[in-house]
Short mmCIF file of C-alpha atoms and ligand atoms in Angstrom, two decimals:
data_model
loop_
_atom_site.label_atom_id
_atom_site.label_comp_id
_atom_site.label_asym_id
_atom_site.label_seq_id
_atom_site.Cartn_x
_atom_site.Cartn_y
_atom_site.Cartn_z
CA UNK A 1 102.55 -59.95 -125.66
CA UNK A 2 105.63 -58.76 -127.80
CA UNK A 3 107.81 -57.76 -124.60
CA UNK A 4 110.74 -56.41 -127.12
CA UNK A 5 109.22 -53.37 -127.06
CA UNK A 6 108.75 -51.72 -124.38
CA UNK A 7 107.35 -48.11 -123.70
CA UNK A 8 107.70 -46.24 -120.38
CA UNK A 9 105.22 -43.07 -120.58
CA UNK A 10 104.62 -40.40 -118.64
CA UNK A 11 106.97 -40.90 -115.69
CA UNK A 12 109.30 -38.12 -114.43
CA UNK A 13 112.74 -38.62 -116.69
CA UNK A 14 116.17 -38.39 -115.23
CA UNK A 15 118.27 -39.23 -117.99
CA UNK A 16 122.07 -38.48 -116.12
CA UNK A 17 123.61 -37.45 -119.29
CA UNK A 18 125.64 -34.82 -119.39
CA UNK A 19 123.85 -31.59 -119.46
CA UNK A 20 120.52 -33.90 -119.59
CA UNK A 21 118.02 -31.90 -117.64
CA UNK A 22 115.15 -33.32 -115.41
CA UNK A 23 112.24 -34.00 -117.70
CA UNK A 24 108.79 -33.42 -116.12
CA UNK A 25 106.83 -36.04 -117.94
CA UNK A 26 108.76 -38.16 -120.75
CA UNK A 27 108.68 -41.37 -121.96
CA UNK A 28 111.68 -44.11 -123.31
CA UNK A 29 110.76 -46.50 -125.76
CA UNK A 30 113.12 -49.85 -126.38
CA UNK A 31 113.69 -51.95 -128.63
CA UNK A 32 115.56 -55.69 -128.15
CA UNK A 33 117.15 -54.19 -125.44
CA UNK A 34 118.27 -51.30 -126.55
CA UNK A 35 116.65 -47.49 -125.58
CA UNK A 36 115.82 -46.23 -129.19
CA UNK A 37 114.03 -42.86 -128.55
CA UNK A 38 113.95 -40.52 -125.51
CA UNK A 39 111.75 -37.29 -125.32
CA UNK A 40 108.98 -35.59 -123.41
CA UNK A 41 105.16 -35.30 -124.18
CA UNK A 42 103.54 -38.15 -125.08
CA UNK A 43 105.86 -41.68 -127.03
CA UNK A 44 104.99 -42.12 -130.42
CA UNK A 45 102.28 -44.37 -131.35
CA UNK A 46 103.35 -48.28 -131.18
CA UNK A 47 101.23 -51.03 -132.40
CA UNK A 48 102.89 -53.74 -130.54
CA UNK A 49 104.74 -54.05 -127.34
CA UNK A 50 104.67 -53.56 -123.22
CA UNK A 51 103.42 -50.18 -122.38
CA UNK A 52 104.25 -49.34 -118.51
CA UNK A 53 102.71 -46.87 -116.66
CA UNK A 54 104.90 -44.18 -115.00
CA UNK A 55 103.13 -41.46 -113.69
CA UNK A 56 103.94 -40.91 -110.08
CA UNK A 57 107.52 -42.18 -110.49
CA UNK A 58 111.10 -40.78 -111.77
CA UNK A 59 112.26 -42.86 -114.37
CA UNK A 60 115.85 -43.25 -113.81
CA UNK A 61 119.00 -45.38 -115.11
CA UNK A 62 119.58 -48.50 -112.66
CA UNK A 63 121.81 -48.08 -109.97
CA UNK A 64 125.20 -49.58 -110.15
CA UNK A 65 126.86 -51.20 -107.09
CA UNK A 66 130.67 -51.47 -108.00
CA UNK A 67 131.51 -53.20 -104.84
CA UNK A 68 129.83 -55.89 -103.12
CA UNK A 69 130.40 -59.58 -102.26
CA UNK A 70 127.05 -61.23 -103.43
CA UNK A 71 127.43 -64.26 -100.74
CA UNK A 72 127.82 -62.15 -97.50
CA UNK A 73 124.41 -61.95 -97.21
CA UNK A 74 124.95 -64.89 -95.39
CA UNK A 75 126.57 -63.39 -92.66
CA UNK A 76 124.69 -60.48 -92.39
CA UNK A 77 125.90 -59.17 -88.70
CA UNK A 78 127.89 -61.85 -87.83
CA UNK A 79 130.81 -60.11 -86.73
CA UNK A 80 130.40 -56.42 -86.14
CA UNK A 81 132.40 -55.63 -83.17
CA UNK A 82 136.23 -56.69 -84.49
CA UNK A 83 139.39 -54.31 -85.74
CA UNK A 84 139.58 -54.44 -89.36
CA UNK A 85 142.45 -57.55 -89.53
CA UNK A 86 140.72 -59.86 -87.07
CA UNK A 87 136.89 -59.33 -88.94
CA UNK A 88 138.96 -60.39 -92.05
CA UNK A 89 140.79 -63.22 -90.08
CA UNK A 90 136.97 -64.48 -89.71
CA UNK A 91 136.09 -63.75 -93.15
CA UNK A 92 138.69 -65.97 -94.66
CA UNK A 93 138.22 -68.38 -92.19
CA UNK A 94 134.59 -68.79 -93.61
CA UNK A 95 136.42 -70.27 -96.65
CA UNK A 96 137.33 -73.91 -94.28
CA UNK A 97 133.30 -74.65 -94.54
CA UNK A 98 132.14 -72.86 -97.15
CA UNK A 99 130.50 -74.88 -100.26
CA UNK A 100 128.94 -74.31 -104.12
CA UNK A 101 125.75 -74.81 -102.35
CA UNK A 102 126.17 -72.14 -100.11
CA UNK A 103 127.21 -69.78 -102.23
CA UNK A 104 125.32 -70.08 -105.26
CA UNK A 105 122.41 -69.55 -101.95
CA UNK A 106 123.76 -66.47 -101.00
CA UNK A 107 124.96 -65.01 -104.50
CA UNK A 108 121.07 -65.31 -105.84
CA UNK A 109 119.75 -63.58 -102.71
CA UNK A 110 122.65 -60.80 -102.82
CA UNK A 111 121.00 -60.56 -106.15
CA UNK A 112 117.70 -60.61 -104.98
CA UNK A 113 118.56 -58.09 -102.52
CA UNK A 114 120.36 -55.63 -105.00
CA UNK A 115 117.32 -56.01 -107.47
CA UNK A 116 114.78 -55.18 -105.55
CA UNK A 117 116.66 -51.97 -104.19
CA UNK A 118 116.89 -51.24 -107.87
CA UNK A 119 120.74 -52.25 -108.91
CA UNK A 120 121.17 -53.14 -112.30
CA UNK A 121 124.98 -53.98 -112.77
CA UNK A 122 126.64 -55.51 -110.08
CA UNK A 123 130.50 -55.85 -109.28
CA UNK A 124 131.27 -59.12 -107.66
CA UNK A 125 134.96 -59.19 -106.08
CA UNK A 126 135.52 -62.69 -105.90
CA UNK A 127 137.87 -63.93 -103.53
CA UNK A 128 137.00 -66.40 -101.10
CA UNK A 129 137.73 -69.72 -103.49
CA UNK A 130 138.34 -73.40 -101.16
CA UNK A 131 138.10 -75.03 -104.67
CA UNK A 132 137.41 -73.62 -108.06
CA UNK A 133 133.65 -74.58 -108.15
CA UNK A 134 132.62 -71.81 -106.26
CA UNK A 135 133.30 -68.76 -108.47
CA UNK A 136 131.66 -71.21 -110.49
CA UNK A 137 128.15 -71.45 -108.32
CA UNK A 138 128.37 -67.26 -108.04
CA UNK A 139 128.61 -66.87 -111.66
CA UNK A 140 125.78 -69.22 -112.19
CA UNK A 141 124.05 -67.26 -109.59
CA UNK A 142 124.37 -63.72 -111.22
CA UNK A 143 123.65 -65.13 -114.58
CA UNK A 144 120.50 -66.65 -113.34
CA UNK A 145 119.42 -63.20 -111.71
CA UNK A 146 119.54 -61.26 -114.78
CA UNK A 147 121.03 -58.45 -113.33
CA UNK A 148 123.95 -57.11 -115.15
CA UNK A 149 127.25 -58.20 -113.73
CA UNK A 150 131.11 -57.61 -113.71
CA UNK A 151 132.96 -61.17 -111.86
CA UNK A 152 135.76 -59.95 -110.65
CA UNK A 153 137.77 -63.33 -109.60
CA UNK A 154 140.49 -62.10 -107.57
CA UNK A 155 143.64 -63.87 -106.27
CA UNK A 156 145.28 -64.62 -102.65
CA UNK A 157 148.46 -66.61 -102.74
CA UNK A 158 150.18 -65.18 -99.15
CA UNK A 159 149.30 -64.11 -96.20
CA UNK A 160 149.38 -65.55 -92.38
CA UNK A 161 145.56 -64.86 -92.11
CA UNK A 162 144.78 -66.70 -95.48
CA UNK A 163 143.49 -70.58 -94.89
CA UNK A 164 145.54 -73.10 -97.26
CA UNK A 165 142.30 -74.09 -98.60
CA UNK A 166 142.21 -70.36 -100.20
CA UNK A 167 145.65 -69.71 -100.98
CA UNK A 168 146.72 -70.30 -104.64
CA UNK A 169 150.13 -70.21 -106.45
CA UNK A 170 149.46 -67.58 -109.59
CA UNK A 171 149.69 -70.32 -111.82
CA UNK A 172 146.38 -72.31 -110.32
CA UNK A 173 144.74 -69.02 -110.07
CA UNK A 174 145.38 -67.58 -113.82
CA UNK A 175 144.11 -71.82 -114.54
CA UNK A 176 141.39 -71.61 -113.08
CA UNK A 177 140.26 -68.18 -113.90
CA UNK A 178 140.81 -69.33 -117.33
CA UNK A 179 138.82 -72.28 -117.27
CA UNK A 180 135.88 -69.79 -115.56
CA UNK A 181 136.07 -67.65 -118.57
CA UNK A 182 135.71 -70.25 -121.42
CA UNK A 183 133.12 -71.98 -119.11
CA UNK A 184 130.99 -69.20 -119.35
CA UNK A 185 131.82 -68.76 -123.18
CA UNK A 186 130.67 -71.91 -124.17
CA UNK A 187 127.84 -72.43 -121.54
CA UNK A 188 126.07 -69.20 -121.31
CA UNK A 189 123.32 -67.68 -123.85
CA UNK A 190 124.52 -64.67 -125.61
CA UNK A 191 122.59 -62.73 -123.92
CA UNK A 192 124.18 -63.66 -120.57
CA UNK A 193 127.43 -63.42 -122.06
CA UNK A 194 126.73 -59.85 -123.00
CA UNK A 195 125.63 -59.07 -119.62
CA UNK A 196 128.64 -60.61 -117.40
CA UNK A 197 132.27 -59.13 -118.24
CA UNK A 198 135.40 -60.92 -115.64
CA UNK A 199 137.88 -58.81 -114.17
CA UNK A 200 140.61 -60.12 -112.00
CA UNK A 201 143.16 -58.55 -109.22
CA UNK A 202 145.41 -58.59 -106.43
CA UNK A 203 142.15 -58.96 -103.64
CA UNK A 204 143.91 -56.85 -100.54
CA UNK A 205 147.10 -55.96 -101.33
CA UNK A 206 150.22 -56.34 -99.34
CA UNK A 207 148.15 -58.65 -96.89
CA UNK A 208 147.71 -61.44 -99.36
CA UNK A 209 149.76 -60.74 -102.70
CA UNK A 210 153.11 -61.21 -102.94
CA UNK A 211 155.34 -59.01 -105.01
CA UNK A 212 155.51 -62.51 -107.30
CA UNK A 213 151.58 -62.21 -108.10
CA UNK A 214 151.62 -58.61 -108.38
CA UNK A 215 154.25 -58.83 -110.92
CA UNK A 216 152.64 -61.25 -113.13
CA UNK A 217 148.84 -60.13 -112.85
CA UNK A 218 148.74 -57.13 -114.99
CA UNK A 219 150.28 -58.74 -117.60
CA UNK A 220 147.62 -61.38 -117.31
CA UNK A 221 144.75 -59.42 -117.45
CA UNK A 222 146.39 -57.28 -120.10
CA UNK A 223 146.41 -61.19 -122.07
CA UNK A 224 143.42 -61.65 -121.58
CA UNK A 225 141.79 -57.84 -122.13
CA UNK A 226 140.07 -58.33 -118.38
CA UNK A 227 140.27 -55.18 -115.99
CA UNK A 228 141.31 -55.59 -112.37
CA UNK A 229 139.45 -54.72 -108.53
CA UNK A 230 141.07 -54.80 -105.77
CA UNK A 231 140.90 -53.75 -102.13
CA UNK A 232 143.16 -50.74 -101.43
CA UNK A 233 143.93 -49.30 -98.29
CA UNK A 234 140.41 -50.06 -96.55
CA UNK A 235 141.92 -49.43 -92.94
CA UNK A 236 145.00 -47.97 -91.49
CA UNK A 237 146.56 -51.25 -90.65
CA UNK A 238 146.81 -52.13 -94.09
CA UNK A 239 149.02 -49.01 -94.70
CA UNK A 240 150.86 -49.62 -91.60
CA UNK A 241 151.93 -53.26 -93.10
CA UNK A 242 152.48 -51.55 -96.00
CA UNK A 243 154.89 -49.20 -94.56
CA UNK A 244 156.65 -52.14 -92.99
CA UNK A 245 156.71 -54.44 -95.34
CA UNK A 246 157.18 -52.65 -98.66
CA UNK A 247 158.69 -49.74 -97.94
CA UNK A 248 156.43 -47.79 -99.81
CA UNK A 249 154.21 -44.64 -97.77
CA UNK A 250 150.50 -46.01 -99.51
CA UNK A 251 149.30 -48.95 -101.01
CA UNK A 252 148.39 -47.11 -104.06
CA UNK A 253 152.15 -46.34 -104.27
CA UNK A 254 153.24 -49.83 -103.44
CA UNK A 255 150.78 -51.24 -106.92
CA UNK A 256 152.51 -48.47 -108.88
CA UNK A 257 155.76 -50.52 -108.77
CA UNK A 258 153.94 -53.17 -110.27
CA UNK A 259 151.95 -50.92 -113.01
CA UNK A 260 148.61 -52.10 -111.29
CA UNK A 261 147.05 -48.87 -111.43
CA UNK A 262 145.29 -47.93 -115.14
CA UNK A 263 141.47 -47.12 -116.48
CA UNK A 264 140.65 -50.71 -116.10
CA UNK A 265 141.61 -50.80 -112.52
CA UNK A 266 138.97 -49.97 -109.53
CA UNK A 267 140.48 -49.48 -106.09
CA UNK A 268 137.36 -50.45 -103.77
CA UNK A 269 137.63 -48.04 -100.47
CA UNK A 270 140.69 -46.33 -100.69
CA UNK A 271 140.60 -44.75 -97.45
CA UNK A 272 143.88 -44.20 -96.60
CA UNK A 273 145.73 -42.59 -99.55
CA UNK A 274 147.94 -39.49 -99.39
CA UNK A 275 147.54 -36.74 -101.86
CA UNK A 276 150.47 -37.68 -103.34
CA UNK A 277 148.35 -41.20 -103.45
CA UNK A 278 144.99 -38.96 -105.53
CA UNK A 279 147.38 -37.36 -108.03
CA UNK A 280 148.74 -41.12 -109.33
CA UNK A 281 144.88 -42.15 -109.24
CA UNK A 282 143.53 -39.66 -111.44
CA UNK A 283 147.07 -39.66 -113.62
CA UNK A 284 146.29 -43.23 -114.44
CA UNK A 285 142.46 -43.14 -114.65
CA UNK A 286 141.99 -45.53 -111.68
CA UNK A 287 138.82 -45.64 -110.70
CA UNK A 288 137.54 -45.87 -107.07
CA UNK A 289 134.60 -47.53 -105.13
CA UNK A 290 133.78 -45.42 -102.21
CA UNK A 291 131.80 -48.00 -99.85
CA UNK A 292 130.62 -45.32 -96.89
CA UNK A 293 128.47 -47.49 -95.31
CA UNK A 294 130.81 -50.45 -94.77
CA UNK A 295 133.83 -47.84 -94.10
CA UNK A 296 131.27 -46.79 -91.12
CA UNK A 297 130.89 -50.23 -90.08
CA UNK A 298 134.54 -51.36 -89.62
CA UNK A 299 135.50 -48.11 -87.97
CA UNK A 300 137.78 -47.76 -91.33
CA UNK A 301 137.75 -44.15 -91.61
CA UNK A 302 136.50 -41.31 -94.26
CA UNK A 303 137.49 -41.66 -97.46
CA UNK A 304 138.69 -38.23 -99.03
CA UNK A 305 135.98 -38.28 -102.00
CA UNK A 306 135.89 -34.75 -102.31
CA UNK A 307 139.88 -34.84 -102.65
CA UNK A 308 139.26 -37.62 -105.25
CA UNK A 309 137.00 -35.89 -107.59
CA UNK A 310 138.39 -32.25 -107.28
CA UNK A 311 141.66 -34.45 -108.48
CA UNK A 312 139.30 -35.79 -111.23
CA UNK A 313 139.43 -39.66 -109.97
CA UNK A 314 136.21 -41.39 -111.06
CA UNK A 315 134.56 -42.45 -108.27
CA UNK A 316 131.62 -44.82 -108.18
CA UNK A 317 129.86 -46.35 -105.09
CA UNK A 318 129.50 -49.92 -103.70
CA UNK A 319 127.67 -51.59 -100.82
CA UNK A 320 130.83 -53.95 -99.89
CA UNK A 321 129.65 -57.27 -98.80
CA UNK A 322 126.52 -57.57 -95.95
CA UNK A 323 129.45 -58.98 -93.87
CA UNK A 324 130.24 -55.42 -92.89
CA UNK A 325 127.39 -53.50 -93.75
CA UNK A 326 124.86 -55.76 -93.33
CA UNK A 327 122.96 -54.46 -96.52
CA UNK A 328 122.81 -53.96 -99.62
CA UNK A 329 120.98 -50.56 -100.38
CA UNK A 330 122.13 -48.43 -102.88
CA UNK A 331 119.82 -45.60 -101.70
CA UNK A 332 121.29 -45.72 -97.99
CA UNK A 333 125.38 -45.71 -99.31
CA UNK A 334 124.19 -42.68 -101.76
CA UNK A 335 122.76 -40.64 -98.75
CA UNK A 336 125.71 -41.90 -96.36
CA UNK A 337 128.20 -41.02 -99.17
CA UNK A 338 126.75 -36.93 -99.06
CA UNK A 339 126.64 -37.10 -95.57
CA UNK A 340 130.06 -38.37 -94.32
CA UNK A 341 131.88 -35.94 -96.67
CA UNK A 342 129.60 -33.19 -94.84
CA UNK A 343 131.18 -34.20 -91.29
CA UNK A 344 134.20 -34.85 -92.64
CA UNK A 345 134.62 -31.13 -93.65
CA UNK A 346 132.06 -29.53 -91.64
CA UNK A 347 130.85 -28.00 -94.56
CA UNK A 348 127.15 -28.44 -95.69
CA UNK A 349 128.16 -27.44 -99.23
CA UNK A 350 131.16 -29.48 -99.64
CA UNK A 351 129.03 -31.82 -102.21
CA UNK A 352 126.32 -31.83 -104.65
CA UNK A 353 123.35 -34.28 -104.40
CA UNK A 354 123.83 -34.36 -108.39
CA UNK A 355 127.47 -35.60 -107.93
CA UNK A 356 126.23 -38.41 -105.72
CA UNK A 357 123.64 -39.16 -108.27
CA UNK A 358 126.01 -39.42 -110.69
CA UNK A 359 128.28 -42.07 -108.44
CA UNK A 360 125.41 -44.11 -108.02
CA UNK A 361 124.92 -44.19 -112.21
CA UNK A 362 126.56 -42.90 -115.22
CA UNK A 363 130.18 -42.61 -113.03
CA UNK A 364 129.85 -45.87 -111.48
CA UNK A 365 129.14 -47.26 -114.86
CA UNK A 366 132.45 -45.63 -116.19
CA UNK A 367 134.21 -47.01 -112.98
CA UNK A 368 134.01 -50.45 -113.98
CA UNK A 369 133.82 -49.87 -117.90
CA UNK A 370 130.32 -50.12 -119.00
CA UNK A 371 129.69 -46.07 -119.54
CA UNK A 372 129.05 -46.92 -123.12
CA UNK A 373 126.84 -49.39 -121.89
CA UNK A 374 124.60 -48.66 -119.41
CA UNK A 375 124.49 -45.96 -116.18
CA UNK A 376 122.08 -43.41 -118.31
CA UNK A 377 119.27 -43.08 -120.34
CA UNK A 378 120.12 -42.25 -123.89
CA UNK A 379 119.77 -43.88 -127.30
CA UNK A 380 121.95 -46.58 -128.05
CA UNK A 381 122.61 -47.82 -124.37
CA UNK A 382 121.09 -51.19 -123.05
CA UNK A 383 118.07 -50.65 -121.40
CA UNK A 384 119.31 -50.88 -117.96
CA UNK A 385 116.50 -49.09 -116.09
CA UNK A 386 114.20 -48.31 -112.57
CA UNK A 387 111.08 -46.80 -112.11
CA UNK A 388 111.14 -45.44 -108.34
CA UNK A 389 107.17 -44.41 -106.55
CA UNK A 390 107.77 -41.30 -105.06
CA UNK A 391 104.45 -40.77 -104.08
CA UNK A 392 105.40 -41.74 -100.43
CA UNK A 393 104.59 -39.70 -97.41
CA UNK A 394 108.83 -39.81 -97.08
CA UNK A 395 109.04 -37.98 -100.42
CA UNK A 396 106.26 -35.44 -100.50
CA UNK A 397 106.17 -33.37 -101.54
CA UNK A 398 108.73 -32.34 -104.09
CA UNK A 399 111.35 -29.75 -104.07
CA UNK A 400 114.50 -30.90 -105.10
CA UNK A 401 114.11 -34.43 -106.66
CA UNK A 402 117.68 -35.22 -107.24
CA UNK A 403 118.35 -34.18 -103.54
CA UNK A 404 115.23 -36.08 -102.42
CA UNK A 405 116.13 -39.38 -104.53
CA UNK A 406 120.27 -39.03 -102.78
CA UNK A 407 118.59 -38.05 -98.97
CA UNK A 408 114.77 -39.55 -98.75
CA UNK A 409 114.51 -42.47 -101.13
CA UNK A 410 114.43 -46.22 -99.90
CA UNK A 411 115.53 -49.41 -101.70
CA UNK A 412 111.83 -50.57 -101.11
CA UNK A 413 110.22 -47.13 -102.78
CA UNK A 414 111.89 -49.09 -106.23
CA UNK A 415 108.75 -49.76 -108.28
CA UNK A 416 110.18 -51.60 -111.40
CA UNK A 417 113.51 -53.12 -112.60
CA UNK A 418 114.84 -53.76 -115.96
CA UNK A 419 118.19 -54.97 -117.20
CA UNK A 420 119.18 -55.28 -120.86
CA UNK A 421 115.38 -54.45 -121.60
CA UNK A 422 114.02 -57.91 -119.70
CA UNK A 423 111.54 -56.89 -116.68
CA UNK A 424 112.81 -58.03 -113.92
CA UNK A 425 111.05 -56.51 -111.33
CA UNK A 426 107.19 -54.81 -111.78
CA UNK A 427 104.85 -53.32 -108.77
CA UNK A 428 107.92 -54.80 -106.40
CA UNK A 429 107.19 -58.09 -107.32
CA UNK A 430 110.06 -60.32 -108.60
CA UNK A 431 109.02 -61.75 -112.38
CA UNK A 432 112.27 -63.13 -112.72
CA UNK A 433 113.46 -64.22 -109.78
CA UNK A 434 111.68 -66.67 -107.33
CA UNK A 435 112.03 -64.68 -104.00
CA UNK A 436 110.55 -67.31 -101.62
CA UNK A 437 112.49 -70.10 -103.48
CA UNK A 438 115.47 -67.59 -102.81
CA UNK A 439 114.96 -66.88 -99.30
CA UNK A 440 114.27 -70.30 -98.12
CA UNK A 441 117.51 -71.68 -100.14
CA UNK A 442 119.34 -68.94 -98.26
CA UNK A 443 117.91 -69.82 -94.87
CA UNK A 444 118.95 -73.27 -95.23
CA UNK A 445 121.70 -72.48 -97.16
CA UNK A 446 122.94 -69.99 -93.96
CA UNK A 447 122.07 -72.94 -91.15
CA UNK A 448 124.32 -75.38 -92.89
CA UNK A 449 127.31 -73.11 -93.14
CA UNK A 450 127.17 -71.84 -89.27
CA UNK A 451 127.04 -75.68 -88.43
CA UNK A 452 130.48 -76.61 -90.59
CA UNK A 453 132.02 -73.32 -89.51
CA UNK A 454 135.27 -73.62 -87.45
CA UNK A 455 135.43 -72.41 -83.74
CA UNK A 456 137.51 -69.23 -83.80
ZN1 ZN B 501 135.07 -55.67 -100.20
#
């Protein structure tokens, strides 16, 4: 069968543009990747091409998860139960055992994971390097998934809590990132070259960049036309070194002196920033990853979304690695995202399950700078799509079907997956993907790197 076109009929059609309404039964035809014609009623006629049933399910754009750390899955609930500095104490510490093997494992079942909860694009901060072949094996990971990915290879070169093994002088790091880049140039198809864009950055920010990196970064990734991600005041402590250290009151003030902040930049978490802090944000078009679930996790605190996007910051949503999560569900961090801002004001109003919506697609999308590219279904945008069943006792029957898809959907009510117009996913099962090949690699993968791990 000629699978470059493909037709998605009578499905329920959220299309997330702006002003795009919910359509009650419309269809999306594509063409080489690429949605040519959306409408309601019944597609036009086709005499070739992959015709997929939707009725019974919304047809939405994939969701994107601007923060994670593919790997983690590895250490799914490893260490819940520590203060923010001594968890990341142990998750650097990871880096004295960790191998290629293991993470190229743990990357394709992050993947896996993501996938089948219906994530198309996925934003891999990168930071945990011993040697420069793993960014390597997680690039090769995400390529082989076929999801839609931005490698964010970040940079340590201080810090007490930062192994030797990690650490890197700028110099090696800018090397090696390099040497990633032109890897993937000359090694990859075009089509996975299209689909994975490298960003680079400062990964948490006073803890393990000096003012030396800092100062030489943007002007790297300026070179080299690469965006940055970094971690930005995830927990108090952070600010408290900050304060200490830097003299500055935030760490979004403290990256200002360094010209960090700008619309290529995503600040995952930012917890902790003054309102002073939100006004710089939004002046500079820095975008945020609110990761609720994982804030939740490590006792970080509530992020002041609501702050953020009255300010106008664009704010898109991320998992955060299964380290400190200990999942990866898109559906779970869009409901926890509505609900924490709820307590946190005590205000059942305070936001809109269409602004959450919008996190999970079109704004995350803009967050990490792929709103031309994906994050909603119109003409002209890669076909980046899910199909989610909502005929499920848990979503019957229907009311409010944004509200629903933010408070009752569940990564496993994700039906069908397609990135860049190439099924991935179909009736839940992985066409792509091997998932028991995955999950065994992983299994063994996880046993090997508990056994090398060093005592604490
Ligand atoms: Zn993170």
């Amino acid at each position: 069968m000629d699978e470059s076109v493909i037709i998605i009929s009578d499905a329920t059609l959220l299309p997330m543009t702006v002003g795009g309404n919910v359509i009650e039964s419309g269809y999306v035809t594509a063409i080489d990747g690429v949605i040519v014609e959306v409408g309601a009623g019944d597609p036009p006629a086709m005499e070739r091409g992959l015709r997929i049933d939707g009725r019974g399910k919304v047809l939405m754009p994939g969701l994107i998860n601007a923060h994670t750390h593919l790997y983690q899955v590895l250490l799914r609930a490893v260490w819940e139960d520590l203060p923010f500095l001594a968890w990341l104490k142990r998750i650097y510490g990871v880096a004295e055992a960790l191998n290629p093997e293991h993470v190229l494992a743990g990357t394709l079942l992050g993947c896996l994971e993501n996938l089948k909860g219906g994530v198309t694009t996925v934003c891999e901060h990168n930071f945990l390097n011993p040697g420069p072949e793993c960014a390597v094996a997680a690039v090769e990971a995400i390529s082989r998934s076929g999801l839609r990915g931005v490698f964010a290879r970040t940079i340590m070169d201080t810090g007490d809590i930062v192994p030797d093994c990690t650490r890197e002088t700028p110099e090696t790091a800018f090397a090696r990132i390099e040497e990633l880049m032109s890897r993937q140039r000359l090694n990859g198809s075009p089509e996975e070259s299209r689909r994975l864009t490298f960003r680079t950055g400062p990964n948490t920010p006073p803890i393990n960049a000096s003012p030396d990196l800092l100062r030489e970064i943007r002007g790297f990734a300026d070179h080299h036309s690469i965006g940055i991600s970094a971690h930005v005041a995830e927990s108090a402590s952070v600010v408290e070194v900050t304060r200490r250290q830097c003299n500055r009151a935030g760490v979004v003030a403290h990256l200002a002196d360094f010209d960090i902040p700008g619309e290529d930049a995503i600040f995952a978490h930012s917890v902790h920033v003054s309102p002073e802090e939100i006004v710089q944000l939004a002046d500079t078009n820095t975008a945020v990853s609110h990761n609720p679930v994982s804030n939740m996790m490590l006792g970080d605190g509530i992020a002041p979304v609501v702050e953020m996007l009255a300010a106008g910051v664009k704010v898109g949503l991320g998992s955060d690695g299964a380290a400190s999560n200990h999942g990866q569900d898109l559906f779970e961090t869009m409901k926890a995202a509505s609900l924490l801002q709820k307590v946190k004001h005590q205000d059942a109003g305070v936001i809109d399950p269409h602004q959450v919506l919008r996190m999970g697609t079109i704004d995350g999308a803009h967050a990490l700078g792929l709103g031309s590219v994906c994050g909603s279904v119109e003409a002209g945008k890669r076909a980046d799509l899910i199909l989610v069943d909502i005929q499920k006792p848990h979503f019957q029957p229907v009311n409010d079907v944004v509200s629903q898809l933010v408070h009752c959907a569940k990564a496993t009510d994700v039906d069908t997956v397609l990135v860049d117009g190439k099924v991935l996913m179909r009736g839940r099962e992985c066409v792509w993907l091997d998932e028991g090949e995955t999950l065994r690699r992983a299994q063994a993968a996880r046993r090997d790197l508990m056994e090398r791990m060093p005592a604490a």
